Coordinates of C-alpha atoms in Angstrom, one line a residue:
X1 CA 40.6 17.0 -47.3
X2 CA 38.2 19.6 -45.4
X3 CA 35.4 20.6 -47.6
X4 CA 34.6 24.4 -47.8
X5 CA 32.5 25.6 -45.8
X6 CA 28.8 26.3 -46.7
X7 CA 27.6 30.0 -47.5
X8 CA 27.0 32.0 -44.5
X9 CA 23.2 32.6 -44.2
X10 CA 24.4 36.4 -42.7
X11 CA 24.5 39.1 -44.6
X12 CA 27.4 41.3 -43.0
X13 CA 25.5 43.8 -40.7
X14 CA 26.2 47.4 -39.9
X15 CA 26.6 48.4 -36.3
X16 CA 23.9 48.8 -34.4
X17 CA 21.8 52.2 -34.0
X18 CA 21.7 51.3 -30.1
X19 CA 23.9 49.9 -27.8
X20 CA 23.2 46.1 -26.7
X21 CA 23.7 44.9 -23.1
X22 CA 27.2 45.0 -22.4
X23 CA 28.3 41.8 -21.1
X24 CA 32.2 40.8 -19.3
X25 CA 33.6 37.6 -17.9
X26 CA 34.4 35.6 -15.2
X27 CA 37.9 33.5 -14.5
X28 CA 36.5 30.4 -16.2
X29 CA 43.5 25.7 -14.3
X30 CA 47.2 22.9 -13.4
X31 CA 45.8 19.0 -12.9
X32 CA 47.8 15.7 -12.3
X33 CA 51.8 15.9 -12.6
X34 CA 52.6 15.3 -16.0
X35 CA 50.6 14.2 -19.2
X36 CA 47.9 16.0 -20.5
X37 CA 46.8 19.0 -18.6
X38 CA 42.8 21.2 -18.5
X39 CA 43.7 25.0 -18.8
X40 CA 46.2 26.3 -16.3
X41 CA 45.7 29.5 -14.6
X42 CA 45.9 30.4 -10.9
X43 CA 42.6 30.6 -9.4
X44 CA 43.0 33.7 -8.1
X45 CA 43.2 35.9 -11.2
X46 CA 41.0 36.6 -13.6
X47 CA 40.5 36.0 -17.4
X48 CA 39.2 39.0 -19.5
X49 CA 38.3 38.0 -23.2
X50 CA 35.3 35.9 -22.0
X51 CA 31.7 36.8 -21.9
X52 CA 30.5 36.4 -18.4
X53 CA 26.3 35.1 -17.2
X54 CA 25.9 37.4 -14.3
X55 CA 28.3 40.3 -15.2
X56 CA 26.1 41.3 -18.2
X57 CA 27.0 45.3 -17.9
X58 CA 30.3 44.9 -19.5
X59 CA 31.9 43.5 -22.2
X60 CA 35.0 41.1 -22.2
X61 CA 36.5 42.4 -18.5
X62 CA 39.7 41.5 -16.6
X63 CA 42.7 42.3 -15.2
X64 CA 46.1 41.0 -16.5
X65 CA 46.0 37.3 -15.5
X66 CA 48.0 34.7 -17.0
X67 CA 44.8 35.3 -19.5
X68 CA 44.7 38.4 -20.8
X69 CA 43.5 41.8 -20.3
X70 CA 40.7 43.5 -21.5
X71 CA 37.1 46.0 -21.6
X72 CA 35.7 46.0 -17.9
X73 CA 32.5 48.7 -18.6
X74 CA 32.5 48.8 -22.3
X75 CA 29.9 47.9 -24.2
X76 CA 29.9 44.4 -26.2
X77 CA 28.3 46.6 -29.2
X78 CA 29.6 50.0 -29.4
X79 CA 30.6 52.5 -26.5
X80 CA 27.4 52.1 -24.2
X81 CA 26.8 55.8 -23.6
X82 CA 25.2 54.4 -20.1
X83 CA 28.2 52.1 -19.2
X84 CA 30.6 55.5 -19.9
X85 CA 28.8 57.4 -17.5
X86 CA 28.8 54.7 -14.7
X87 CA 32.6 55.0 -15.3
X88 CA 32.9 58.4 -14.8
X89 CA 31.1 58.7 -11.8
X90 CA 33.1 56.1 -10.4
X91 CA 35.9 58.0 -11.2
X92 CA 34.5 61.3 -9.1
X93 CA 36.8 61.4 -5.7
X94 CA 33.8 61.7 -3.5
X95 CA 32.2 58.3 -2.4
X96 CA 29.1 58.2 -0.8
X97 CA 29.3 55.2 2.0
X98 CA 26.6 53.3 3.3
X99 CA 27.5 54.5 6.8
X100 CA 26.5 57.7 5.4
X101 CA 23.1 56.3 4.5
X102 CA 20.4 55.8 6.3
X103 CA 20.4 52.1 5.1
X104 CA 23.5 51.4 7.5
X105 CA 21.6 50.0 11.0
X106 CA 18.4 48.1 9.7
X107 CA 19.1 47.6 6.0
X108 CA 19.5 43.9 5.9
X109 CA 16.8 43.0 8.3
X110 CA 14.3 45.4 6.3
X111 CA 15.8 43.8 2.8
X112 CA 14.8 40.2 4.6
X113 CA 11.6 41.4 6.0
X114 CA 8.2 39.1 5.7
X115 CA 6.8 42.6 4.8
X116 CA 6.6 42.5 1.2
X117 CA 6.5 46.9 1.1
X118 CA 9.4 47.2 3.7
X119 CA 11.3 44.2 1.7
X120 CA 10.6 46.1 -1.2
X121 CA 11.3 49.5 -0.1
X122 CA 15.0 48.5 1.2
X123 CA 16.0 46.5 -1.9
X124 CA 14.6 49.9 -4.0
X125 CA 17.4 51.7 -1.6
X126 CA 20.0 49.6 -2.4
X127 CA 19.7 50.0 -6.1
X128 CA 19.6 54.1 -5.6
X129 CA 23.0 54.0 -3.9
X130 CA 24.1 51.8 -6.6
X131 CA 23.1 54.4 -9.2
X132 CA 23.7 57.6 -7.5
X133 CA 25.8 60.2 -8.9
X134 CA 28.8 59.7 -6.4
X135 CA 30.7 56.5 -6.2
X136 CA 28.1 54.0 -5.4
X137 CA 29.2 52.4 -2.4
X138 CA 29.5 49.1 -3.8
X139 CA 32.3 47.5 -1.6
X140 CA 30.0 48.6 1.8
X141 CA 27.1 47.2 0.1
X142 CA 28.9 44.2 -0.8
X143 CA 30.5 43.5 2.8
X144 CA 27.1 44.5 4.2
X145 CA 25.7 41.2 3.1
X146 CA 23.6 42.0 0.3
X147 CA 24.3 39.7 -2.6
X148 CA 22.9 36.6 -1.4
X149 CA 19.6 38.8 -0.6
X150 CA 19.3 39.9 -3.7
X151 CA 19.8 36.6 -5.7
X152 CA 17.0 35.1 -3.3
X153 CA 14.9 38.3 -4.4
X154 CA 15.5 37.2 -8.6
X155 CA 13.4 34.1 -7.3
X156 CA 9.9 36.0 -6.0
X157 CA 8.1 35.1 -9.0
X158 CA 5.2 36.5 -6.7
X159 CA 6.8 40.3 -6.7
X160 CA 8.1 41.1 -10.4
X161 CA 9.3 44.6 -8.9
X162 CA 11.1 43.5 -6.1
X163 CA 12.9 41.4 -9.1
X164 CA 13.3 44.3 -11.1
X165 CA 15.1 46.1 -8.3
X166 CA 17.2 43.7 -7.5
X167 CA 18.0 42.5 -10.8
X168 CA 19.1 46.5 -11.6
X169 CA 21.0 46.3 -8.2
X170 CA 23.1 43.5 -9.2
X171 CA 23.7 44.5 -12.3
X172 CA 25.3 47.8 -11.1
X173 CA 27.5 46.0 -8.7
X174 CA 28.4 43.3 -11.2
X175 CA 29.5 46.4 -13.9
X176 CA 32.0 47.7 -11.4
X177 CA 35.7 46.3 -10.6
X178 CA 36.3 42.8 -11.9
X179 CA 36.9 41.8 -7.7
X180 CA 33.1 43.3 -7.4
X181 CA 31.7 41.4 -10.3
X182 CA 33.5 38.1 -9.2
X183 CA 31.6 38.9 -5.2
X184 CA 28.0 38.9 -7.6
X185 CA 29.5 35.2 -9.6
X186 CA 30.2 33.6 -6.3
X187 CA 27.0 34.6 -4.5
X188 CA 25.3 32.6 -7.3
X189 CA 24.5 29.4 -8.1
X190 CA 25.5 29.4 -12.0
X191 CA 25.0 25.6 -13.0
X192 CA 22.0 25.5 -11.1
X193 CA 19.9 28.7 -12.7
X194 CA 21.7 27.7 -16.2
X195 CA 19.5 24.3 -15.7
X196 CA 16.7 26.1 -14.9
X197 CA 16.3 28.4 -17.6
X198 CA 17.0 25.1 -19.8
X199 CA 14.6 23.2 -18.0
X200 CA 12.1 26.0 -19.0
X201 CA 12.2 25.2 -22.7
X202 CA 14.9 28.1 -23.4
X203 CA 17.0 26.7 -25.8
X204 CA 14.5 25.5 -28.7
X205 CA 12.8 28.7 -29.3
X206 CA 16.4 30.5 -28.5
X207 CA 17.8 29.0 -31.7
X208 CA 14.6 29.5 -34.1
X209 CA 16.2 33.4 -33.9
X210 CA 19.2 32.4 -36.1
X211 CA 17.7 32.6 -39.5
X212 CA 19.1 35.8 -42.2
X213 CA 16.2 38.0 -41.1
X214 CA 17.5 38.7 -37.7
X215 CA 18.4 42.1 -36.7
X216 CA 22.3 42.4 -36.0
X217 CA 22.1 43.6 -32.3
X218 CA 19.2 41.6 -31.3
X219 CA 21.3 38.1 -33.1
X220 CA 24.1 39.6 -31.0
X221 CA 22.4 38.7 -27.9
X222 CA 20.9 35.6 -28.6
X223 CA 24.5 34.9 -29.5
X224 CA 25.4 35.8 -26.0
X225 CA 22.8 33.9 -24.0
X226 CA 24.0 30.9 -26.1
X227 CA 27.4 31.2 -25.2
X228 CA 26.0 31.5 -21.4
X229 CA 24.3 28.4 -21.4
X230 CA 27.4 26.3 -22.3
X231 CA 29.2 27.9 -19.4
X232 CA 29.9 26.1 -16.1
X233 CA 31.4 22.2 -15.9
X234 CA 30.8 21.2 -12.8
X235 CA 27.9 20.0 -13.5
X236 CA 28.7 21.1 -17.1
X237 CA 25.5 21.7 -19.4
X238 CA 22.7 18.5 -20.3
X239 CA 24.0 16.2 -23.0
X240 CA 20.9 16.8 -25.0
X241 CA 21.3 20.4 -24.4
X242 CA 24.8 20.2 -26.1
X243 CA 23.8 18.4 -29.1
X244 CA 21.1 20.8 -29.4
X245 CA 22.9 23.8 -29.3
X246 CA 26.4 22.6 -31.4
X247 CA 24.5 22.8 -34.9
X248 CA 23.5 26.3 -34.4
X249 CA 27.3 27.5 -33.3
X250 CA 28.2 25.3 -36.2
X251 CA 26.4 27.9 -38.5
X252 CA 27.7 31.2 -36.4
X253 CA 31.1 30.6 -36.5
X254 CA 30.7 31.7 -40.4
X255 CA 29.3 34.8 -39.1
X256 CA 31.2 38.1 -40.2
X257 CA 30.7 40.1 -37.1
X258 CA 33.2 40.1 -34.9
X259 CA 31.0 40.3 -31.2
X260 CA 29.1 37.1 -32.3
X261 CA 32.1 35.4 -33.6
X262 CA 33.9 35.8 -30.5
X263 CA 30.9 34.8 -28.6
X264 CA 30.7 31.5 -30.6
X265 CA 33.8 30.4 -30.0
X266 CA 34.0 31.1 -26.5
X267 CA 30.4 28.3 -26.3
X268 CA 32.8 26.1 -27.9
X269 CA 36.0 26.3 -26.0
X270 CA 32.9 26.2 -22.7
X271 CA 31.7 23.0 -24.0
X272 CA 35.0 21.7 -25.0
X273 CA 36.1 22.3 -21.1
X274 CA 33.7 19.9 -20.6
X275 CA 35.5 16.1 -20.6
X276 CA 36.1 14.1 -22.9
X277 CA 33.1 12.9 -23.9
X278 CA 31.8 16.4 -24.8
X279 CA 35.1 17.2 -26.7
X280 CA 34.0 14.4 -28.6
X281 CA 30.7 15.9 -28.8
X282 CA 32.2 19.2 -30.9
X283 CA 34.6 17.1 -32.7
X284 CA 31.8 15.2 -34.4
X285 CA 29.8 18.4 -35.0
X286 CA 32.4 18.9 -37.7
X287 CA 33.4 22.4 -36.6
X288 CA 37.0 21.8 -35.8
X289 CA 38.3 22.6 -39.2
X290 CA 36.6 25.9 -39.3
X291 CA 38.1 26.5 -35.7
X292 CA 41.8 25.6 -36.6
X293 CA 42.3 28.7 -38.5
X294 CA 40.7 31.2 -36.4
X295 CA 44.2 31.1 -34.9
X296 CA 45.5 33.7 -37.1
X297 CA 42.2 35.8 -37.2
X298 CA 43.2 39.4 -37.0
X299 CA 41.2 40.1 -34.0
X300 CA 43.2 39.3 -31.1
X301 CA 39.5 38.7 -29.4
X302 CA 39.3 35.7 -31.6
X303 CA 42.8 34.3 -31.7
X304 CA 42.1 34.2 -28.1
X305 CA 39.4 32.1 -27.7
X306 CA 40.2 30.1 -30.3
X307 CA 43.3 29.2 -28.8
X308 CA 41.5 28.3 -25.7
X309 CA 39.1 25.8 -27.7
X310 CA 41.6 24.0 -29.4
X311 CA 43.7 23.7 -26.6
X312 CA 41.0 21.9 -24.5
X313 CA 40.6 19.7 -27.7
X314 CA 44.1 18.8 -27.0
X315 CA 43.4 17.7 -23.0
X316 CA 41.8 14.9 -24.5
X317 CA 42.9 11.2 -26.0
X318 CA 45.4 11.1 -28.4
X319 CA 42.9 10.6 -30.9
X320 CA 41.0 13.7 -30.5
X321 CA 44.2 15.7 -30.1
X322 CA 45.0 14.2 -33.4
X323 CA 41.9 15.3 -35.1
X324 CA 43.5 19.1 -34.5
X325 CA 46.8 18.3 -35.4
X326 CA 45.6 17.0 -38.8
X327 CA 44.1 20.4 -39.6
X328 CA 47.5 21.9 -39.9
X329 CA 47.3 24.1 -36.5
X330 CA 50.7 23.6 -35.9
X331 CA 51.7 26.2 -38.7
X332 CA 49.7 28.6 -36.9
X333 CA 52.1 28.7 -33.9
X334 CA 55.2 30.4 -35.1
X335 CA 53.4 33.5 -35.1
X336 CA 51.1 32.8 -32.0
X337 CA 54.4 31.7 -29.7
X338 CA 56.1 35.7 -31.0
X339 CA 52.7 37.3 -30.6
X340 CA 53.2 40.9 -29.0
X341 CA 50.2 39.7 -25.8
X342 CA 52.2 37.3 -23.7
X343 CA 48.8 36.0 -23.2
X344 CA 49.2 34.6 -26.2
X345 CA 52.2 33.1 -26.1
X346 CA 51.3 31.5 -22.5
X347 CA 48.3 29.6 -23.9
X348 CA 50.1 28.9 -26.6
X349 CA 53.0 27.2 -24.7
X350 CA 50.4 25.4 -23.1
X351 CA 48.7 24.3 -26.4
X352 CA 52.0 22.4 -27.3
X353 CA 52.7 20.7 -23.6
X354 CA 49.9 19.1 -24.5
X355 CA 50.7 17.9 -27.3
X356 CA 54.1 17.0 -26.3
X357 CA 52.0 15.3 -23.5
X358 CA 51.5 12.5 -26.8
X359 CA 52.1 9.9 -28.4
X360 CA 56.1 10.1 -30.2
X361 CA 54.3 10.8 -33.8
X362 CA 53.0 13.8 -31.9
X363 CA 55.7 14.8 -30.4
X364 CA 57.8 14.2 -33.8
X365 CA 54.9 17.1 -35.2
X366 CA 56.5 19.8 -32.8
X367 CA 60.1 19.0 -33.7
X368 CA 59.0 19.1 -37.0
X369 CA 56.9 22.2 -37.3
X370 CA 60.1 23.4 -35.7
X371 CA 58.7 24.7 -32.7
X372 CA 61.0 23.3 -30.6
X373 CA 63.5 26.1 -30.0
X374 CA 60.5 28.4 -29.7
X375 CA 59.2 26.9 -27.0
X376 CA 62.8 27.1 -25.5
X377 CA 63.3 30.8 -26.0
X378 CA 60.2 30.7 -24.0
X379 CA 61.2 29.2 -21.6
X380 CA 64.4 31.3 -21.2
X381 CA 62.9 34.8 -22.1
X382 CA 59.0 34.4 -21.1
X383 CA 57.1 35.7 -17.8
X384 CA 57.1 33.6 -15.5
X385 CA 53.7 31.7 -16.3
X386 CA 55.0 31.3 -19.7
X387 CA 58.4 29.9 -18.5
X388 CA 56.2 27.3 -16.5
X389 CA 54.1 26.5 -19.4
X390 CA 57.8 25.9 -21.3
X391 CA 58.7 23.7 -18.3
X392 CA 55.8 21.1 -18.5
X393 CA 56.1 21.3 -22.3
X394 CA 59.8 20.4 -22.1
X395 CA 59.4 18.1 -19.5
X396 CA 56.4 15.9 -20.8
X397 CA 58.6 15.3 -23.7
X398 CA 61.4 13.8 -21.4
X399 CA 58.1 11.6 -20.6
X400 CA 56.7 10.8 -24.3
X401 CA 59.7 11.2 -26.4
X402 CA 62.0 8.5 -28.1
X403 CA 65.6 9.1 -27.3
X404 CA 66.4 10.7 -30.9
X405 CA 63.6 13.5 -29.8
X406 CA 65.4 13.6 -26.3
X407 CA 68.5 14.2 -27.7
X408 CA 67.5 16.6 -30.2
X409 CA 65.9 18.4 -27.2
X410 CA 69.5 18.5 -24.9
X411 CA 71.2 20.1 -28.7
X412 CA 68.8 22.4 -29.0
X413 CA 70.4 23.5 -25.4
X414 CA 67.7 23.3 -23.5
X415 CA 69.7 22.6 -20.2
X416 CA 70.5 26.0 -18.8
X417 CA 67.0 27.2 -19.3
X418 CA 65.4 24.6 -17.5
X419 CA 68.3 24.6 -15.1
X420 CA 67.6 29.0 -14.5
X421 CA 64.0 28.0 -13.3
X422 CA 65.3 25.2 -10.3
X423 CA 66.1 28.9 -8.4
X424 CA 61.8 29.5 -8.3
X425 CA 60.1 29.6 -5.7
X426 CA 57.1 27.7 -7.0
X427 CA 57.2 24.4 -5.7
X428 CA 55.0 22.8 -9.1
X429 CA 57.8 24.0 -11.4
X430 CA 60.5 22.9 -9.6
X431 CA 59.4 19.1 -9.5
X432 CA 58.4 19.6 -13.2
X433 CA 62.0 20.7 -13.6
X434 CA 63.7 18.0 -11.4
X435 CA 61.5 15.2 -13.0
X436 CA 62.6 16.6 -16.9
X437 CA 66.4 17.0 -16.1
X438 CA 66.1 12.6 -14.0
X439 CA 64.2 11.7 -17.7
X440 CA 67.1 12.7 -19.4
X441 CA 69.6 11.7 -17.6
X442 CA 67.8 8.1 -17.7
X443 CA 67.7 8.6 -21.4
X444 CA 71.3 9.3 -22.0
X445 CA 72.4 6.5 -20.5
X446 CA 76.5 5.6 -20.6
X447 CA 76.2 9.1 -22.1
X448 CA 75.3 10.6 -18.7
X449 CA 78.3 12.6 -17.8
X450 CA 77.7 14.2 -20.7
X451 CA 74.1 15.9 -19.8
X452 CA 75.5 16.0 -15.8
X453 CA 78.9 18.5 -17.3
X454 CA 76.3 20.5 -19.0
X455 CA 74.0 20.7 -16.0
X456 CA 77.5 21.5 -13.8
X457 CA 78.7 24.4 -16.1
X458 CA 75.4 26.5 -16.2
X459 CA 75.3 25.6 -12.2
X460 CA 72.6 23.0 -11.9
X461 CA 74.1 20.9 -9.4
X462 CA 74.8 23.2 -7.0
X463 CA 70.9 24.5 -7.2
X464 CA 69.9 20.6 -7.2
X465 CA 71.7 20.4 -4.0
X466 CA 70.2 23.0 -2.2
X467 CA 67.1 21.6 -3.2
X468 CA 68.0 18.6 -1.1
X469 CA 67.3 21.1 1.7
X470 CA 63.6 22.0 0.3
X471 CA 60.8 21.6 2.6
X472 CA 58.4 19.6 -0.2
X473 CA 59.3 16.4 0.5
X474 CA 58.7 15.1 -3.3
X475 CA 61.5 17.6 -4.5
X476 CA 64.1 17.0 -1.9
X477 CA 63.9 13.5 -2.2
X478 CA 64.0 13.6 -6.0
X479 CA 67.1 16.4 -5.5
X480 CA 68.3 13.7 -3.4
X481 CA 68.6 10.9 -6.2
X482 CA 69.5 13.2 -8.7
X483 CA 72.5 14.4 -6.6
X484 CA 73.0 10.6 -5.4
X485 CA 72.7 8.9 -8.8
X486 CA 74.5 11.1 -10.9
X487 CA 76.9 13.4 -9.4
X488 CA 78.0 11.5 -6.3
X489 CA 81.5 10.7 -7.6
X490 CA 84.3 10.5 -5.4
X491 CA 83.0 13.5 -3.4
X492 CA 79.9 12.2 -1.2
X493 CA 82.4 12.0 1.6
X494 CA 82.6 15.3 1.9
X495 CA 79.4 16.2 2.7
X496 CA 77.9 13.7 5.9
X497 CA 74.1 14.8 4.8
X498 CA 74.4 13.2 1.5
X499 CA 75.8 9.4 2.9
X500 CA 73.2 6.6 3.0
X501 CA 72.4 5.3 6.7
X502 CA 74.4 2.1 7.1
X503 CA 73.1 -1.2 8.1
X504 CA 74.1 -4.7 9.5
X505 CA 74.5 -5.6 6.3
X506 CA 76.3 -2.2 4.6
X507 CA 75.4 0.8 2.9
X508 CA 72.2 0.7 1.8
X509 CA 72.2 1.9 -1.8
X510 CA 74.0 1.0 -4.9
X511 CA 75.4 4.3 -7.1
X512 CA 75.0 2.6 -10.2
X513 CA 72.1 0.8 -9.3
X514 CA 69.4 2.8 -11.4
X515 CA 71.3 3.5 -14.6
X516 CA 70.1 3.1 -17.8
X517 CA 72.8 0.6 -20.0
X518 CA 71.6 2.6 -23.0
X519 CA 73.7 4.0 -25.6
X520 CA 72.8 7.6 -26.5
X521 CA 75.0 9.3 -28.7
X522 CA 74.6 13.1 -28.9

């Protein structure tokens, strides 16, 4: 039984009388074939709901990515009055360009100089561009070469004003288009000035600011630099600096505003991104029963990253997927997998290929919870990224399942679904698919010709032979057994492609060779 949890030692807070630093995100995606997978989206879009170290002039940003969309300029807080502006000047047709500027010809050598007033002087330029009435010309600035300069400048301890003016300049670029705040996250070294500011003795006099006394806005941002500390896996955070930290999110996830409770869990989905050994890490900190339920929150902010901490719980060992499955989150995903952000449902179908990814007790959980033919109307009606999250989560169960679970998968009528998706483009999916519809032939056993009628009716075969034709070699050899193994027949004469080279000693395969003796009765 999970114990309730302790008083919160917040009183609920009002909003604040002035805005805080807006803060946005950064794209925090698919491992190995099969078995348990890290968080899957395409590295060339970006997530939204997460608070981001270097774009602190917005809140949650992003464009629709297979993880969600949200608040590029908008304060974390309230509407930053400042932030509004930016975005209406940016919205004035009129751009000023740097070619128009004076700082076209000699502006990077002058931002480089050894002369500390001309150095000075041309990173001061930059950032008056960058705040000018007119579209700043952020995209010249940005292609002129300037980020790099400008994160060497943060480092002249010896000149706190050429700091200041580059710190202002990147902080206008990074509060423009989410493509011009990921140019200011790659010209950085995150891990490396994370473990800097740690090395400095941050964190210890960071956390003494969480006590009931604490001003709302100003807990808000020690809330956020928190949540930037955990950021970054590779290398991801000090161990001690983990363990440090965990007790004090362990106390904020009570918290009643929403800005800080957001911000907490998106630390511990960070940390739990982390390996194994620091999923273990939360896990002990006892916080996972107080996670599980922030699945139905009614801020969608929170469902989010919720979702995305528990689901890297779940790329771990069957033991620590367990530890969430025994705090009932399963009877959270009815509503998560018909959730109106198909966001939503894709991290949610993701969620459950991992746990179908299990042992067979796991994978029984899903057929109980009766999430099973959910996960297949997603994969027949979901976007795309959804239908390939349906595919792995269908197709690991192929892999884990025992035949019963198998064959209550093929009633449930999973086989045209999977079969529609053979017709992508995307090679990933189609091996996924390929390797599901072999599992289950295997599985069936005598009862074969049952699943290969079913995969012939909704047109299967014919896509599995065209597949033989595919320029991955993995899927056109696996086409190749398929068709070889199972739908052969009478008919391989008719196509020359499809007979085996003969030898001295014969044809060199045997149709039957491969087939399970199994009975499987469906």
């Amino acid at each position: 039984p999970v114990s309730p949890p302790p008083p919160s030692p917040f009183l609920p807070g009002s909003p604040p009388a002035s805005p805080v630093l807006p803060r946005p995100s950064q794209a925090p995606v698919p491992p190995p074939r099969l078995s348990r997978r890290s968080r899957p989206p395409p590295p060339e879009e970006e997530d939204d709901e997460q608070p981001s170290a270097l774009t602190a002039m917005a809140e949650n940003s992003g464009l629709e990515n297979h993880r969600i969309k949200s608040f590029k300029n908008k304060g974390r807080d309230v509407e930053n009055k400042r932030d509004e502006h930016l975005l209406k000047k940016r919205n004035v047709p009129q751009e000023e360009s740097l070619e128009d500027s004076d700082a076209d010809s000699d502006f990077k050598a002058n931002a480089t100089s050894d002369n500390v007033v001309v150095q000075l002087s041309a990173v001061q330029a930059a950032r008056k561009l960058l705040s000018s009435d007119r579209n700043p010309p952020i995209d010249d600035l940005i292609k002129s070469g300037i980020l790099p300069i400008l994160v060497r400048c943060l480092e002249r301890d010896d000149n706190p004003s050429l700091q200041f003016e580059a710190a202002w300049a990147l902080t206008n670029i990074a509060s423009g288009t989410s493509a011009q705040t990921q140019a200011v996250v790659k010209s950085s070294d995150g891990p490396r000035c994370r473990d800097y500011v740690i090395s400095l003795g941050v964190v210890k006099p960071l956390l003494s600011f969480i006590n009931p006394s604490i001003p709302i806005t100003f807990l808000r941002n020690v809330t956020w630099v928190i949540v930037n500390l955990c950021r970054n896996k590779d290398p991801p955070p000090p161990m001690e600096t983990v363990q440090e930290i965990l007790p004090a999110l362990c106390v904020l996830i009570y918290h009643t505003d929403i800005n800080i409770l957001v911000d907490t869990v998106w630390a511990l989905s960070y940390l739990t991104d982390g390996g194994n050994e620091q999923i273990q890490m939360v896990i002990d900190s006892g916080v996972v029963p107080f996670l599980v339920p922030l699945l139905s929150h009614q801020d969608v902010k929170v469902q989010t990253a919720a979702l995305r901490a528990v689901g890297n719980i779940v790329t771990g060992t069957d033991e620590q997927t367990q530890v969430v499955l025994n705090c009932d989150v399963l009877s959270h995903f009815p509503n998560l997998l018909t959730h109106p952000k198909e966001k939503i449902n894709k991290e949610a179908v993701w969620f459950l290929s991992n746990i179908t990814a299990g042992n067979q007790q796991q994978v029984q959980a899903v057929i109980d919870a009766g999430l099973i033919p959910m996960i297949i109307h997603q994969l027949a009606k979901g976007d795309f990224g959804t239908q390939k999250e349906a595919a792995w989560a269908i197709s690991n169960l192929t892999i884990s399942g025992r035949k019963d679970q198998v064959e209550f998968l093929v009633e449930q009528n999973v086989i045209p679904p999977f079969c529609s998706l053979l017709s992508v483009k995307d090679s990933q999916v189609l091996q996924v698919v390929l390797d599901g519809l072999k599992n289950v032939l295997i599985m069936a056993g005598d009862e074969a010709s049952t699943i290969g009628e079913i995969i012939e009716e909704c047109g299967g075969v014919e896509k599995i032979e065209n597949l033989q034709q595919h320029e991955n070699e993995d899927i056109y050899k696996l086409a190749f057994e398929i068709i070889d193994q199972y739908f052969a027949g009478d008919d391989i004469d008719e196509d020359p492609s499809l007979i085996p080279e003969a030898t001295q000693a014969g044809f060199s395969f045997d149709p039957t060779s491969n087939m399970q003796s199994k009975e499987f009765n469906f």
